[in-house]
JSON list of C-alpha atoms and ligand atoms in Angstrom, two decimals:
[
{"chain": "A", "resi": 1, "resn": "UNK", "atom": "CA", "xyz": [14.86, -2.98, 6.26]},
{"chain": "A", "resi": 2, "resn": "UNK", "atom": "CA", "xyz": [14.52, 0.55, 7.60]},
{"chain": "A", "resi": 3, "resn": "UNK", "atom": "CA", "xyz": [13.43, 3.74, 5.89]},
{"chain": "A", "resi": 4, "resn": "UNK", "atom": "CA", "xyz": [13.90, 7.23, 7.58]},
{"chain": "A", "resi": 5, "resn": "UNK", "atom": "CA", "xyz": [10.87, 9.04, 7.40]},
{"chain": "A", "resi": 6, "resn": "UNK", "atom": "CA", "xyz": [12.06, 12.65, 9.50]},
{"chain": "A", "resi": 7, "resn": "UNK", "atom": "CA", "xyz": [12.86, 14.42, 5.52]},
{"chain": "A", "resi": 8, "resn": "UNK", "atom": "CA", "xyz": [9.46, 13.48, 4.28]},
{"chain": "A", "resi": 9, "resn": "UNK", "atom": "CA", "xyz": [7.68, 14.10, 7.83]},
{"chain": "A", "resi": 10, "resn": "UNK", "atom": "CA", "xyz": [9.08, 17.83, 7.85]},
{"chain": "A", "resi": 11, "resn": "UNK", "atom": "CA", "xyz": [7.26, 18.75, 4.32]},
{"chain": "A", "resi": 12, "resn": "UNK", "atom": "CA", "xyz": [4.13, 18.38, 6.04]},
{"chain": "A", "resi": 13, "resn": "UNK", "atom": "CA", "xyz": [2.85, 22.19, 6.74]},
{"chain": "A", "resi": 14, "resn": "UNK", "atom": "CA", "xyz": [-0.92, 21.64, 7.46]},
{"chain": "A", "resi": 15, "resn": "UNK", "atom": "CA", "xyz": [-0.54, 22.94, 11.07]},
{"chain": "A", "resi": 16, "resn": "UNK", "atom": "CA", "xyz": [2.20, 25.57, 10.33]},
{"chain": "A", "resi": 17, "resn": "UNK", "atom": "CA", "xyz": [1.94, 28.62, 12.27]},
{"chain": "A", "resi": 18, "resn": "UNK", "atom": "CA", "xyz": [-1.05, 26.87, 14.90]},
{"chain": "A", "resi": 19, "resn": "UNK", "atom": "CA", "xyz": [0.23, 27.47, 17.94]},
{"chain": "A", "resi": 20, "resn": "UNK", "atom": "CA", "xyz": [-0.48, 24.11, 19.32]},
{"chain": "A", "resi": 21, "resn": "UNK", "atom": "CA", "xyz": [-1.47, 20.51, 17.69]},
{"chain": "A", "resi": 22, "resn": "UNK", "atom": "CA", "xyz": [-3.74, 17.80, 18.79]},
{"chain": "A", "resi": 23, "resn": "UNK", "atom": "CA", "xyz": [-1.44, 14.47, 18.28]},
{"chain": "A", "resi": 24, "resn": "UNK", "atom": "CA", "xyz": [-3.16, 11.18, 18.62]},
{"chain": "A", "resi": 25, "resn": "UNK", "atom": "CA", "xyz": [-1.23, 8.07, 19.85]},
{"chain": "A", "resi": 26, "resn": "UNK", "atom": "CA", "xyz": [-2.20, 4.98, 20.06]},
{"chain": "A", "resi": 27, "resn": "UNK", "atom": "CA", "xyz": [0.82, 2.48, 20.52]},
{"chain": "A", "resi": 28, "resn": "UNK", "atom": "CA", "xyz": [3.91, 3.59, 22.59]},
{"chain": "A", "resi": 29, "resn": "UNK", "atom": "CA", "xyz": [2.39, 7.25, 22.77]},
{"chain": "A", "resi": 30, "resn": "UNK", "atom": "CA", "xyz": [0.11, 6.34, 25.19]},
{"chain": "A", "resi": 31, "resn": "UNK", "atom": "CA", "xyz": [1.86, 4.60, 27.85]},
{"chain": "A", "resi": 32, "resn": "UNK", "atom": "CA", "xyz": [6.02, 6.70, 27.08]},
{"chain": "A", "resi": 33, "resn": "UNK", "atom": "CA", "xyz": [4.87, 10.60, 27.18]},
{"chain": "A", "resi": 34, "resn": "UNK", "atom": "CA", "xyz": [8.55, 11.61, 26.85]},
{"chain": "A", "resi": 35, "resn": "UNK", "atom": "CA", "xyz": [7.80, 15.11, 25.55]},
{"chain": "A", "resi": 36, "resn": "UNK", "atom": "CA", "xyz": [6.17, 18.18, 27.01]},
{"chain": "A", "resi": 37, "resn": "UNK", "atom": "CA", "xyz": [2.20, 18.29, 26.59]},
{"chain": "A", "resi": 38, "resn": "UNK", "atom": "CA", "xyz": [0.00, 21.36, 27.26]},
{"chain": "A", "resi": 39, "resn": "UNK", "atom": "CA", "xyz": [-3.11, 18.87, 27.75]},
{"chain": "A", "resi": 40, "resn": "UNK", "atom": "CA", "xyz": [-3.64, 15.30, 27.59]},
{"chain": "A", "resi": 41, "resn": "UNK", "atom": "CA", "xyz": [-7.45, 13.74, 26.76]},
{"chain": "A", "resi": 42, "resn": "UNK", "atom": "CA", "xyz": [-8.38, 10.06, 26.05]},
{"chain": "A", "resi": 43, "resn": "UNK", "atom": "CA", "xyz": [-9.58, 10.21, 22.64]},
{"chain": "A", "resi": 44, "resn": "UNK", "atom": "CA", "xyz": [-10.02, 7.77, 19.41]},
{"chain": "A", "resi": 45, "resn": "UNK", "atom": "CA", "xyz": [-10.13, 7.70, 15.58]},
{"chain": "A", "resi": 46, "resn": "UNK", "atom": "CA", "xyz": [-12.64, 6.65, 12.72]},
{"chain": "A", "resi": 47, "resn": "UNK", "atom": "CA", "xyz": [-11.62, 4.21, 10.25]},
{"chain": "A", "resi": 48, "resn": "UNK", "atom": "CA", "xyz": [-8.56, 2.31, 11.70]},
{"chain": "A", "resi": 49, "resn": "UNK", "atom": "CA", "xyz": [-7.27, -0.09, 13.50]},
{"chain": "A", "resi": 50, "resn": "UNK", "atom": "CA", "xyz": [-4.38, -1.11, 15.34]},
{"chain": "A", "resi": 51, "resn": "UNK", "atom": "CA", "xyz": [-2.25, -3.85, 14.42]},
{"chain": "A", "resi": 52, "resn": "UNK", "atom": "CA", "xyz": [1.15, -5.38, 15.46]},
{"chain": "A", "resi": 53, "resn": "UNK", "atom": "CA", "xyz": [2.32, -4.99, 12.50]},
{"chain": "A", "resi": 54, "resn": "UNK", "atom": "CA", "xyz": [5.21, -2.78, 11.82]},
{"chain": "A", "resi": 55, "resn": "UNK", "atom": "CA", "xyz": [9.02, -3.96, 11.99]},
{"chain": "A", "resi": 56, "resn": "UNK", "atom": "CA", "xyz": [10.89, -1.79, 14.65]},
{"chain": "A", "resi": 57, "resn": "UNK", "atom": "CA", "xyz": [14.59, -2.23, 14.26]},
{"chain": "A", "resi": 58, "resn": "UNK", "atom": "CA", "xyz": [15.05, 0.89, 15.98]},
{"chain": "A", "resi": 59, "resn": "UNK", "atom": "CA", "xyz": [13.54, 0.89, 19.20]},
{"chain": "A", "resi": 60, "resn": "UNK", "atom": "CA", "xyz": [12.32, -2.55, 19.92]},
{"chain": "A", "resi": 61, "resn": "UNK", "atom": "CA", "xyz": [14.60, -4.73, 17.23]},
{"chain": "A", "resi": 62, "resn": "UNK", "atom": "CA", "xyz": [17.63, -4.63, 15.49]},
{"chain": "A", "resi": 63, "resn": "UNK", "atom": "CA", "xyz": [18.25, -4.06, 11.86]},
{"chain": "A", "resi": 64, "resn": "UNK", "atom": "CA", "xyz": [19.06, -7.75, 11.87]},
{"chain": "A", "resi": 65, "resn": "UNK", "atom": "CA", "xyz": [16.16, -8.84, 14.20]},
{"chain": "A", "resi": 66, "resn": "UNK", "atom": "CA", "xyz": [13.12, -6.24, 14.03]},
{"chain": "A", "resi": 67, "resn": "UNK", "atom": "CA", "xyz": [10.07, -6.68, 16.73]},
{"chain": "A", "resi": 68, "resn": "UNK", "atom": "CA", "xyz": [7.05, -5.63, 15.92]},
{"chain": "A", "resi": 69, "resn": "UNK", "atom": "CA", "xyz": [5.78, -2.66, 16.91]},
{"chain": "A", "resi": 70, "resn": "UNK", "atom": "CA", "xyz": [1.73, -0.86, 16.48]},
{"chain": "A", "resi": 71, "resn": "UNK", "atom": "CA", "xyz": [0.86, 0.82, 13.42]},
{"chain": "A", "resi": 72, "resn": "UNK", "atom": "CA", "xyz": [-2.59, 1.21, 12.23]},
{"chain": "A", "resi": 73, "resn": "UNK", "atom": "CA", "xyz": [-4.22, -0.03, 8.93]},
{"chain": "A", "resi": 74, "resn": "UNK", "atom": "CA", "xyz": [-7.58, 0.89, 7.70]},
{"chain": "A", "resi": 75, "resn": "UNK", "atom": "CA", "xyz": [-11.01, -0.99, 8.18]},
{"chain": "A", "resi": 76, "resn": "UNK", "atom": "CA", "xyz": [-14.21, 0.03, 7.70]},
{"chain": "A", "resi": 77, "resn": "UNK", "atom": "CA", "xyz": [-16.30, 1.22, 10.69]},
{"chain": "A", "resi": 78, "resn": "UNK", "atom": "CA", "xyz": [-13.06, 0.60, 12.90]},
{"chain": "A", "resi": 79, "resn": "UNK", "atom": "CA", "xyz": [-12.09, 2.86, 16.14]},
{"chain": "A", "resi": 80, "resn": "UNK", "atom": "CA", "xyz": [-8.91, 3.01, 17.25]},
{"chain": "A", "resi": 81, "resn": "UNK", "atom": "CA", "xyz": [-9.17, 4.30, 20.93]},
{"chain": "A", "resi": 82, "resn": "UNK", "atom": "CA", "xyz": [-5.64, 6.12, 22.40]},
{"chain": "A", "resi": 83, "resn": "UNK", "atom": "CA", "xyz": [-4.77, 9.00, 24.63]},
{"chain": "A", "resi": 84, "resn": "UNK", "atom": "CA", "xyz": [-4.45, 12.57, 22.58]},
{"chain": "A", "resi": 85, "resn": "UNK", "atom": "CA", "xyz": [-1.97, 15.05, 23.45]},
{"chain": "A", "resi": 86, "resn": "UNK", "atom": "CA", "xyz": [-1.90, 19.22, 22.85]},
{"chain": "A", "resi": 87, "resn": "UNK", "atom": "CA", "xyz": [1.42, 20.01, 21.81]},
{"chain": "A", "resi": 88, "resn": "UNK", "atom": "CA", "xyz": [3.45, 22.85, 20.50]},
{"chain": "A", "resi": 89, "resn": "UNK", "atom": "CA", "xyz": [5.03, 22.63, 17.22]},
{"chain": "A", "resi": 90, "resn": "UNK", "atom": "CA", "xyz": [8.33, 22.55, 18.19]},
{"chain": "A", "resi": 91, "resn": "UNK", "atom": "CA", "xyz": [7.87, 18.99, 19.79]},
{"chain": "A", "resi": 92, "resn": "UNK", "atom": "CA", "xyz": [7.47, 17.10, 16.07]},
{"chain": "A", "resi": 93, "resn": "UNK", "atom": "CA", "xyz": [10.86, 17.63, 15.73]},
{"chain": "A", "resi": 94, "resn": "UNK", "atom": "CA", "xyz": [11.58, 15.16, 18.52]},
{"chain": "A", "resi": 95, "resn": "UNK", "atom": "CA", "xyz": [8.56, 13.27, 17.56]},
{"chain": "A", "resi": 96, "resn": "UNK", "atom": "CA", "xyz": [9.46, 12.72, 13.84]},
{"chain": "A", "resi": 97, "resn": "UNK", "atom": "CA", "xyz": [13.00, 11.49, 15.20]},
{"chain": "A", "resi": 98, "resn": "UNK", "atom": "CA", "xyz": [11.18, 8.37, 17.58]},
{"chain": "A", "resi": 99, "resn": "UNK", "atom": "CA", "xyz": [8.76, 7.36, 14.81]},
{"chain": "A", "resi": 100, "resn": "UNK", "atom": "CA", "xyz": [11.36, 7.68, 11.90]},
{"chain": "A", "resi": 101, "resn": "UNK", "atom": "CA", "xyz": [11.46, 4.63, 10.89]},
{"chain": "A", "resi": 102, "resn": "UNK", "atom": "CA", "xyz": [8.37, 4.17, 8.61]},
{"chain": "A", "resi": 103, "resn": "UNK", "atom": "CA", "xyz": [5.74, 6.43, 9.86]},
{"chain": "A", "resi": 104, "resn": "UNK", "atom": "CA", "xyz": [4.72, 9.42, 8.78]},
{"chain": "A", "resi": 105, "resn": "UNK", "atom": "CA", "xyz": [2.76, 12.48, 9.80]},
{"chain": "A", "resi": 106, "resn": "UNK", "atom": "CA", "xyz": [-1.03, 11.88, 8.27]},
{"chain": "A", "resi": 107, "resn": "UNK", "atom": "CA", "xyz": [-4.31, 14.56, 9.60]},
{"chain": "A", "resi": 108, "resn": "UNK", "atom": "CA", "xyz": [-6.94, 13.10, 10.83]},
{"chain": "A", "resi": 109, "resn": "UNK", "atom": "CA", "xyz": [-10.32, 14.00, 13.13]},
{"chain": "A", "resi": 110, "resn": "UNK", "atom": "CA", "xyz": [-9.55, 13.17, 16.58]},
{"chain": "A", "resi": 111, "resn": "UNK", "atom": "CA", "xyz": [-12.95, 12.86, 18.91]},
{"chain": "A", "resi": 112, "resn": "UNK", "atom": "CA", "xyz": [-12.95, 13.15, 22.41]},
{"chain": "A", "resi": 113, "resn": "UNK", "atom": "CA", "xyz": [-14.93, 11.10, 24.90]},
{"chain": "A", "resi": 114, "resn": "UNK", "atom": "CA", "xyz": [-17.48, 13.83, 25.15]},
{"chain": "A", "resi": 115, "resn": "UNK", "atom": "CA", "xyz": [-17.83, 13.61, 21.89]},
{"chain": "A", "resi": 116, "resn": "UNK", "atom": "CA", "xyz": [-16.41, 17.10, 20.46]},
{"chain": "A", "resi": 117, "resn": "UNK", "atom": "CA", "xyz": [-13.89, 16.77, 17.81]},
{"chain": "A", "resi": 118, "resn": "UNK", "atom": "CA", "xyz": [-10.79, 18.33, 16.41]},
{"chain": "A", "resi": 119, "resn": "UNK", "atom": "CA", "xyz": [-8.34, 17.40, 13.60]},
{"chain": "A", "resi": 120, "resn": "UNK", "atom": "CA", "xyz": [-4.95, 16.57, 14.56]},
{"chain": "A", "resi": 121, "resn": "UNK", "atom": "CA", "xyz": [-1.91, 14.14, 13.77]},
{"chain": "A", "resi": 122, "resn": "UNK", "atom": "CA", "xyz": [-1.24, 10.76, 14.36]},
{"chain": "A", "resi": 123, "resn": "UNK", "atom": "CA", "xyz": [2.08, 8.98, 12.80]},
{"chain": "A", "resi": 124, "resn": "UNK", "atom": "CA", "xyz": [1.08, 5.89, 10.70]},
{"chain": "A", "resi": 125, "resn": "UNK", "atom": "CA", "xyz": [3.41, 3.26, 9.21]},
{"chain": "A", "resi": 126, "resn": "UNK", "atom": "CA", "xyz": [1.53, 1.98, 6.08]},
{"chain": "A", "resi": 127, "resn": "UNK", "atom": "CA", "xyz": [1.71, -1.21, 3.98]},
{"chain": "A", "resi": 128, "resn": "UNK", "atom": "CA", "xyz": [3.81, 0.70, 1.65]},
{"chain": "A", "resi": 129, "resn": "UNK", "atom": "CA", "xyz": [7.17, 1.59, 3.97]},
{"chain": "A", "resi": 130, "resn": "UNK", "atom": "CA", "xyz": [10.13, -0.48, 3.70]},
{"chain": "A", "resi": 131, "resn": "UNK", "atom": "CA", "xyz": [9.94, -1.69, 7.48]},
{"chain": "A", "resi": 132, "resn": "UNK", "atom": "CA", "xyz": [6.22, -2.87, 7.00]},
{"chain": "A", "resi": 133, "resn": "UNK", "atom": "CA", "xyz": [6.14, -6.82, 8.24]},
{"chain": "A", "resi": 134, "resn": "UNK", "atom": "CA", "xyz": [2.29, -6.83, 7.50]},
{"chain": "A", "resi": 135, "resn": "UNK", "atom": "CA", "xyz": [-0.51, -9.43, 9.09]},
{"chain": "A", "resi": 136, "resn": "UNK", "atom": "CA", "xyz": [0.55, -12.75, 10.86]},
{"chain": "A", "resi": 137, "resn": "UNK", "atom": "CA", "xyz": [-1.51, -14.81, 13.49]},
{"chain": "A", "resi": 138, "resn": "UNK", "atom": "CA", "xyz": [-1.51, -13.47, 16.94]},
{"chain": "A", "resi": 139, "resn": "UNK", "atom": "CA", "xyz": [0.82, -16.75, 18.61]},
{"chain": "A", "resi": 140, "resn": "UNK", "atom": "CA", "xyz": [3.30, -15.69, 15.66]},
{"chain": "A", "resi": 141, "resn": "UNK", "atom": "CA", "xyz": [3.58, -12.54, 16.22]},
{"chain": "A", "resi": 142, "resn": "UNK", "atom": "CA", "xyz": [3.61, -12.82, 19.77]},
{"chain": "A", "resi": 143, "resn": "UNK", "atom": "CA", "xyz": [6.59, -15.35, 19.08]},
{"chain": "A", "resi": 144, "resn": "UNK", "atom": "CA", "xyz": [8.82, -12.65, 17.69]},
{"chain": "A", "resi": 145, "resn": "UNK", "atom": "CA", "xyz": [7.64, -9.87, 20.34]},
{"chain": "A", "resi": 146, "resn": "UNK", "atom": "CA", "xyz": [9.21, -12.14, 23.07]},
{"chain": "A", "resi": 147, "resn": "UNK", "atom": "CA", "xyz": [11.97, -13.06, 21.32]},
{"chain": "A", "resi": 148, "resn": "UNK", "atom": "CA", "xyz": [12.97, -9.14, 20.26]},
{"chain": "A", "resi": 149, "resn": "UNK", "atom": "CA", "xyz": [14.74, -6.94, 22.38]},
{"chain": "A", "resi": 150, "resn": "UNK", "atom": "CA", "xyz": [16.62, -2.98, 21.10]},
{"chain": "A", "resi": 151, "resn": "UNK", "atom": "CA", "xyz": [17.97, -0.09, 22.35]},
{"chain": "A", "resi": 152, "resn": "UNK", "atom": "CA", "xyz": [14.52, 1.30, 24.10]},
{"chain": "A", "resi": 153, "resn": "UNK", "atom": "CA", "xyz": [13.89, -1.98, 25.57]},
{"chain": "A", "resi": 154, "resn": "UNK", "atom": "CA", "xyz": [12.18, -5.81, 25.39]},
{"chain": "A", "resi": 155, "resn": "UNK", "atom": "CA", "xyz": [9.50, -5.72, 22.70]},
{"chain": "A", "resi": 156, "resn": "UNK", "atom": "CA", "xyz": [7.66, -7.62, 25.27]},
{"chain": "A", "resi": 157, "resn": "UNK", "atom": "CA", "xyz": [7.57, -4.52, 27.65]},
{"chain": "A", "resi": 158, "resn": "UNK", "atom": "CA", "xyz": [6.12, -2.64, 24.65]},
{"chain": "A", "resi": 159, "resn": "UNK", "atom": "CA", "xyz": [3.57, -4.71, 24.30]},
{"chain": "A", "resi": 160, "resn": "UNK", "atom": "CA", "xyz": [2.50, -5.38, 28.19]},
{"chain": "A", "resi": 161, "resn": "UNK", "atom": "CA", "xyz": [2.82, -1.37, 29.13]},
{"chain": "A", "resi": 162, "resn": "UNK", "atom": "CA", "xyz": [0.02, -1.13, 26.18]},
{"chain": "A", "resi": 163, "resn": "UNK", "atom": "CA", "xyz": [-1.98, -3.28, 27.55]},
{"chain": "A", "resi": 164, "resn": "UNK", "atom": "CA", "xyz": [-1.92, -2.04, 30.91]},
{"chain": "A", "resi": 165, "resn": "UNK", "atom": "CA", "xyz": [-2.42, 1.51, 29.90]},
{"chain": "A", "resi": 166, "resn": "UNK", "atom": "CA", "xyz": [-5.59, 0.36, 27.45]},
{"chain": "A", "resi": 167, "resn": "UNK", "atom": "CA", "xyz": [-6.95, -1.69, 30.69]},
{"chain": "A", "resi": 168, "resn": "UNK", "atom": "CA", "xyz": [-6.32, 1.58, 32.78]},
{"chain": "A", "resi": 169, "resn": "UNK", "atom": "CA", "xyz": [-8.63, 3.34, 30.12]},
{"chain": "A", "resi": 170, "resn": "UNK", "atom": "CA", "xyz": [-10.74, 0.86, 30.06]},
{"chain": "A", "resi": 171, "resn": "UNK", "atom": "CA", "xyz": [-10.51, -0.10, 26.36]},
{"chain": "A", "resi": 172, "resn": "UNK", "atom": "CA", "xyz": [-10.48, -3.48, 24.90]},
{"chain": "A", "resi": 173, "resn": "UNK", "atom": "CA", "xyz": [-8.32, -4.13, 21.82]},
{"chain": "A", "resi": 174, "resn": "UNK", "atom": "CA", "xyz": [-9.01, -8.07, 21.29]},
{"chain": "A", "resi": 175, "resn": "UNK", "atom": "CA", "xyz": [-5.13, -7.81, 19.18]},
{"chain": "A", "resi": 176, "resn": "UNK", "atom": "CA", "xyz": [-3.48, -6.80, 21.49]},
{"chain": "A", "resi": 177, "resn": "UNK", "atom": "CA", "xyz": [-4.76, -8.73, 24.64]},
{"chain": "A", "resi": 178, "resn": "UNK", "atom": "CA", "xyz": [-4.75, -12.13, 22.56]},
{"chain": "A", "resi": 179, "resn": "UNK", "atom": "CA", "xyz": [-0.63, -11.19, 22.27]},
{"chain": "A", "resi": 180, "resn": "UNK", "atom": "CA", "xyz": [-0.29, -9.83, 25.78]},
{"chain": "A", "resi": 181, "resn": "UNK", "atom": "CA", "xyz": [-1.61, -13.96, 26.82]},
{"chain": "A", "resi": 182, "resn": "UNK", "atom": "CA", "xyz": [0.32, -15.48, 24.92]},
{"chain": "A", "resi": 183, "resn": "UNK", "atom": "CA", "xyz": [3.30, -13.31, 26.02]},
{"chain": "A", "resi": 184, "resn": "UNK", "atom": "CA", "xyz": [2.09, -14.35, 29.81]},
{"chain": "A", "resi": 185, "resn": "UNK", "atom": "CA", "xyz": [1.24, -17.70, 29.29]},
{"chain": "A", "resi": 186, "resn": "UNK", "atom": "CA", "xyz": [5.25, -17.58, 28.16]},
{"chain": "A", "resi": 187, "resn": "UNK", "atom": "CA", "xyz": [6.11, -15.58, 31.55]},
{"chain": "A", "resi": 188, "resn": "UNK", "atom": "CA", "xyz": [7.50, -12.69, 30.21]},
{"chain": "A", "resi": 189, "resn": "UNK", "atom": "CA", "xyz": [7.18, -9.55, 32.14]},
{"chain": "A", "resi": 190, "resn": "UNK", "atom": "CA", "xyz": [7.53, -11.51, 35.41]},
{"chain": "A", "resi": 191, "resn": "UNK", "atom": "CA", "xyz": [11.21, -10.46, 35.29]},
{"chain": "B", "resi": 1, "resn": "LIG", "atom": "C1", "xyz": [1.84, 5.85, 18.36]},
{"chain": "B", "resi": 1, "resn": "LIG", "atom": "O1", "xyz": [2.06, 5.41, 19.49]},
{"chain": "B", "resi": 1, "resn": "LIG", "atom": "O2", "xyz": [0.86, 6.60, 18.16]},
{"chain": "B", "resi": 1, "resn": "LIG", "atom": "C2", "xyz": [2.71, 5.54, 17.20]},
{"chain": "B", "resi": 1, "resn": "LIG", "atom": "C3", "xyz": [3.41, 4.24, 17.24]},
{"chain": "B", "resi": 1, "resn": "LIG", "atom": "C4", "xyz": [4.39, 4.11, 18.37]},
{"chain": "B", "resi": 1, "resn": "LIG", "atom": "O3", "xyz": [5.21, 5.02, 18.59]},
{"chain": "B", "resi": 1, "resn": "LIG", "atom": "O4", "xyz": [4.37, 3.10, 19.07]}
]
């Protein structure tokens, strides 16, 4: 099931009349900029971590078949590493539309590699939204990735561009490159 988040995203006025926001991504945000930035720095956040574990029936699923897309859920002394983008207000209006369905607009510190800090965005899907799938093993999960395909694309593609843009960072997420084998091993992305 899907839930549109874009009403509930637009109440939030933290950052209203800032000029620019830090927004940090950490699943399809890194590797599909499809919005203007002012300035893009590799960055990562306290207290989270990522997890395959959101239903996408929008983007990488169907309402009848959802993949699974990232979304992060909280864990004690976790970093979630990403890429952090400087954007102008205007551009959550766009942004608000892509993660609609489930995640919502949350502020959180943002740190940069050299260790300064700012607080920003990032758009989380929690346990509690009505396209949640929640925790499975990694060969399950990457069973439904490679079998899920929607209007932006194979789920598989998701997956492997996130890998290859964490790898081009030079950041491990042992998630997401136990799925990325198994989605190998099964030779997708070789087509
Ligand atoms: C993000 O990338 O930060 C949010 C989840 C997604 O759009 O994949």
């Amino acid at each position: 099931m899907s839930f549109d988040t874009t009403a509930i995203n637009k109440l939030m006025d933290k950052f209203d009349g800032h000029h620019s926001v830090w927004l940090f991504g950490y699943g399809s945000l890194i590797f599909k900029a499809d919005f203007p930035f002012i300035e893009r720095r590799p960055a990562l956040i306290k207290g989270w971590t990522r997890r395959f574990w959101q239903g996408s029936h929008d983007h990488r699923g169907t309402a009848d078949a959802p993949g699974r897309v990232a979304t992060l859920t909280p864990q004690e002394n976790a970093v979630c590493e990403g890429m952090a983008y400087l954007v102008t207000p205007e551009e959550f209006e766009h942004l608000d539309y892509r993660e609609k369905n489930g995640y919502l607009r949350l502020s959180t510190d943002i740190i940069f590699e050299d260790g300064s800090s700012v607080e920003g965005l990032v758009y989380i899907a929690t346990e509690d939204n009505a396209a949640y799938l929640g925790p499975a093993p990694e060969v399950d999960i990457a069973r439904q990735i490679a079998a899920s395909v929607g209007p932006s694309g194979r789920n598989s593609d998701y997956l492997l561009d996130l890998a290859a843009a964490l790898r081009a960072l030079g950041k491990q997420d042992s998630h997401v490159f136990e799925i990325e084998s198994y989605l190998k091993q099964w030779g997708a992305g070789t087509t």
